[in-house]
């Protein structure tokens, strides 16, 4: 089984996670830039983070046979902090990098005027760079936030097929799919969505333009949720081809619109010698 | 291995060749311009954007070569080289490191090499120990670079002028022997490259060097 996790924050995960993900079938992932839990106080702090997503983290992933790409943006929460907003001016320089496959995560957190500005500006940046956008839907006041998000997307120069609306659930799936955007579902241990609810949504809405991710980060989360959804789908009688579509072909098709996906990562065995993650050529 | 312009022309398709022609023309133009002030701290000349996009226009296998040609064509000054390195992806940083010795930088770009040698990304470590490092690293830093290669599994074939600089270097010999003893104590293999380097240190220097 081949799995593409279209949304996972590997910076916050260990090498054990990389190994377990590889063993579960994960061969590619996209790491969106996001909030780190601790507020940043300057654009330079973002730049070091972006550099890590373009340098060290792909190297770590490659040691475990996993292709790493990223999405870069000023996240919705920190779009409200004037110390951080100059990041918007520097983004064009980062969006031309080879492994950047979308602008993201963008969207709403508390639906403020500053978030309106950052969302519209970054949808325009995506359009300017021929990139898709990963748009997070807010954790609070989700349905209202989704409607407002879709309105802003409609007013933008980015076509809906270049937009992935993420963190959806039963209450937001219809509005999201009606908009013509791609629909992403984050499967968490206790919150947001679980595997069985996901299977029901796939039964009701089909497998087209639907993506499933673990969104694993520094919080309580599980980097193997993609595999667990695949297993739940098979257990519920879904054909293997549907599993492949949702967990591989759909993310490849969505992020492939960037023209920057490279999925031919060598097997990890070939790299074990010289593996500096293993602290000295173990 | 970096390819020449001629070799690239033979391997690239029409669209990639046309893109490379334009990119090199922009770089050549930058070489003749005297850029004294910039409008914004984030602004950059067009060829630097080409530098970032090289992989997807000419293929990942040719990205190093294309980026290297751009740096040479632009006669990249220290300010550009530093910006491209500091704001670059790992692949972009590698191309800077591989080209330093072909730019008129003297030893001014050493901080970039030192930065790469602090990294744990073996692609950067390997690119940092090329001809530029051989020419400019002081003996202490150079010895640590050799040791870091052994420690992280970068083959010593990556180290430029290894035989010349290792020859008669008693301090390097001591460091290599200590490292071998540490590996042996841990019940681990001693890298074959270490023996090779140790042998090189045993050859007497041909003539007095500045290090002696």
mmCIF file of C-alpha atoms in Angstrom, chain A residues 43 47 51 54-56 58-59 86 89-90 93-98 259-260 262 274-276 279-282, chain B residues 42 44 48 52-53 55-56 60 67 83-84 86-90 92-93 120-123 151-153 183 188:
data_model
loop_
_atom_site.group_PDB
_atom_site.id
_atom_site.type_symbol
_atom_site.label_atom_id
_atom_site.label_comp_id
_atom_site.label_asym_id
_atom_site.label_seq_id
_atom_site.Cartn_x
_atom_site.Cartn_y
_atom_site.Cartn_z
ATOM 1 C CA UNK A 43 10.143 37.596 10.499
ATOM 2 C CA UNK A 47 12.817 32.435 7.776
ATOM 3 C CA UNK A 51 14.785 27.161 5.688
ATOM 4 C CA UNK A 54 13.539 23.432 2.615
ATOM 5 C CA UNK A 55 16.714 21.910 4.010
ATOM 6 C CA UNK A 56 17.032 19.818 7.132
ATOM 7 C CA UNK A 58 13.679 16.943 3.589
ATOM 8 C CA UNK A 59 17.076 15.488 4.468
ATOM 9 C CA UNK A 86 6.447 41.553 7.127
ATOM 10 C CA UNK A 89 6.847 40.748 1.756
ATOM 11 C CA UNK A 90 9.484 38.002 1.828
ATOM 12 C CA UNK A 93 11.435 34.740 -2.627
ATOM 13 C CA UNK A 94 10.489 31.482 -0.913
ATOM 14 C CA UNK A 95 7.609 30.524 -3.204
ATOM 15 C CA UNK A 96 10.020 30.006 -6.111
ATOM 16 C CA UNK A 97 11.818 27.144 -4.333
ATOM 17 C CA UNK A 98 11.747 23.763 -6.034
ATOM 18 C CA UNK A 259 4.561 21.063 -11.427
ATOM 19 C CA UNK A 260 7.067 20.570 -8.590
ATOM 20 C CA UNK A 262 9.253 14.679 -7.243
ATOM 21 C CA UNK A 274 26.547 8.237 6.056
ATOM 22 C CA UNK A 275 23.370 8.781 7.959
ATOM 23 C CA UNK A 276 24.221 11.688 10.213
ATOM 24 C CA UNK A 279 24.860 10.088 15.184
ATOM 25 C CA UNK A 280 28.067 8.934 13.575
ATOM 26 C CA UNK A 281 27.667 6.536 10.687
ATOM 27 C CA UNK A 282 25.856 3.839 12.698
ATOM 28 C CA UNK B 42 13.886 41.299 0.229
ATOM 29 C CA UNK B 44 16.693 40.365 -5.555
ATOM 30 C CA UNK B 48 18.667 34.971 -8.493
ATOM 31 C CA UNK B 52 16.010 29.031 -7.345
ATOM 32 C CA UNK B 53 13.938 27.643 -10.227
ATOM 33 C CA UNK B 55 15.750 22.362 -10.885
ATOM 34 C CA UNK B 56 12.297 22.419 -12.377
ATOM 35 C CA UNK B 60 16.966 18.086 -10.686
ATOM 36 C CA UNK B 67 23.208 27.152 -10.641
ATOM 37 C CA UNK B 83 22.248 35.860 0.294
ATOM 38 C CA UNK B 84 21.777 32.852 -2.007
ATOM 39 C CA UNK B 86 21.606 31.970 3.597
ATOM 40 C CA UNK B 87 18.176 32.065 1.960
ATOM 41 C CA UNK B 88 18.697 28.931 -0.096
ATOM 42 C CA UNK B 89 17.325 25.427 0.082
ATOM 43 C CA UNK B 90 19.851 22.713 0.846
ATOM 44 C CA UNK B 92 20.827 25.855 -3.549
ATOM 45 C CA UNK B 93 23.375 26.022 -0.726
ATOM 46 C CA UNK B 120 24.516 17.552 9.798
ATOM 47 C CA UNK B 121 23.139 17.361 6.267
ATOM 48 C CA UNK B 122 25.794 15.212 4.590
ATOM 49 C CA UNK B 123 25.077 16.777 1.180
ATOM 50 C CA UNK B 151 32.072 10.836 11.474
ATOM 51 C CA UNK B 152 29.065 11.425 9.214
ATOM 52 C CA UNK B 153 30.068 8.914 6.536
ATOM 53 C CA UNK B 183 35.187 3.430 17.563
ATOM 54 C CA UNK B 188 32.165 -0.484 16.038
#
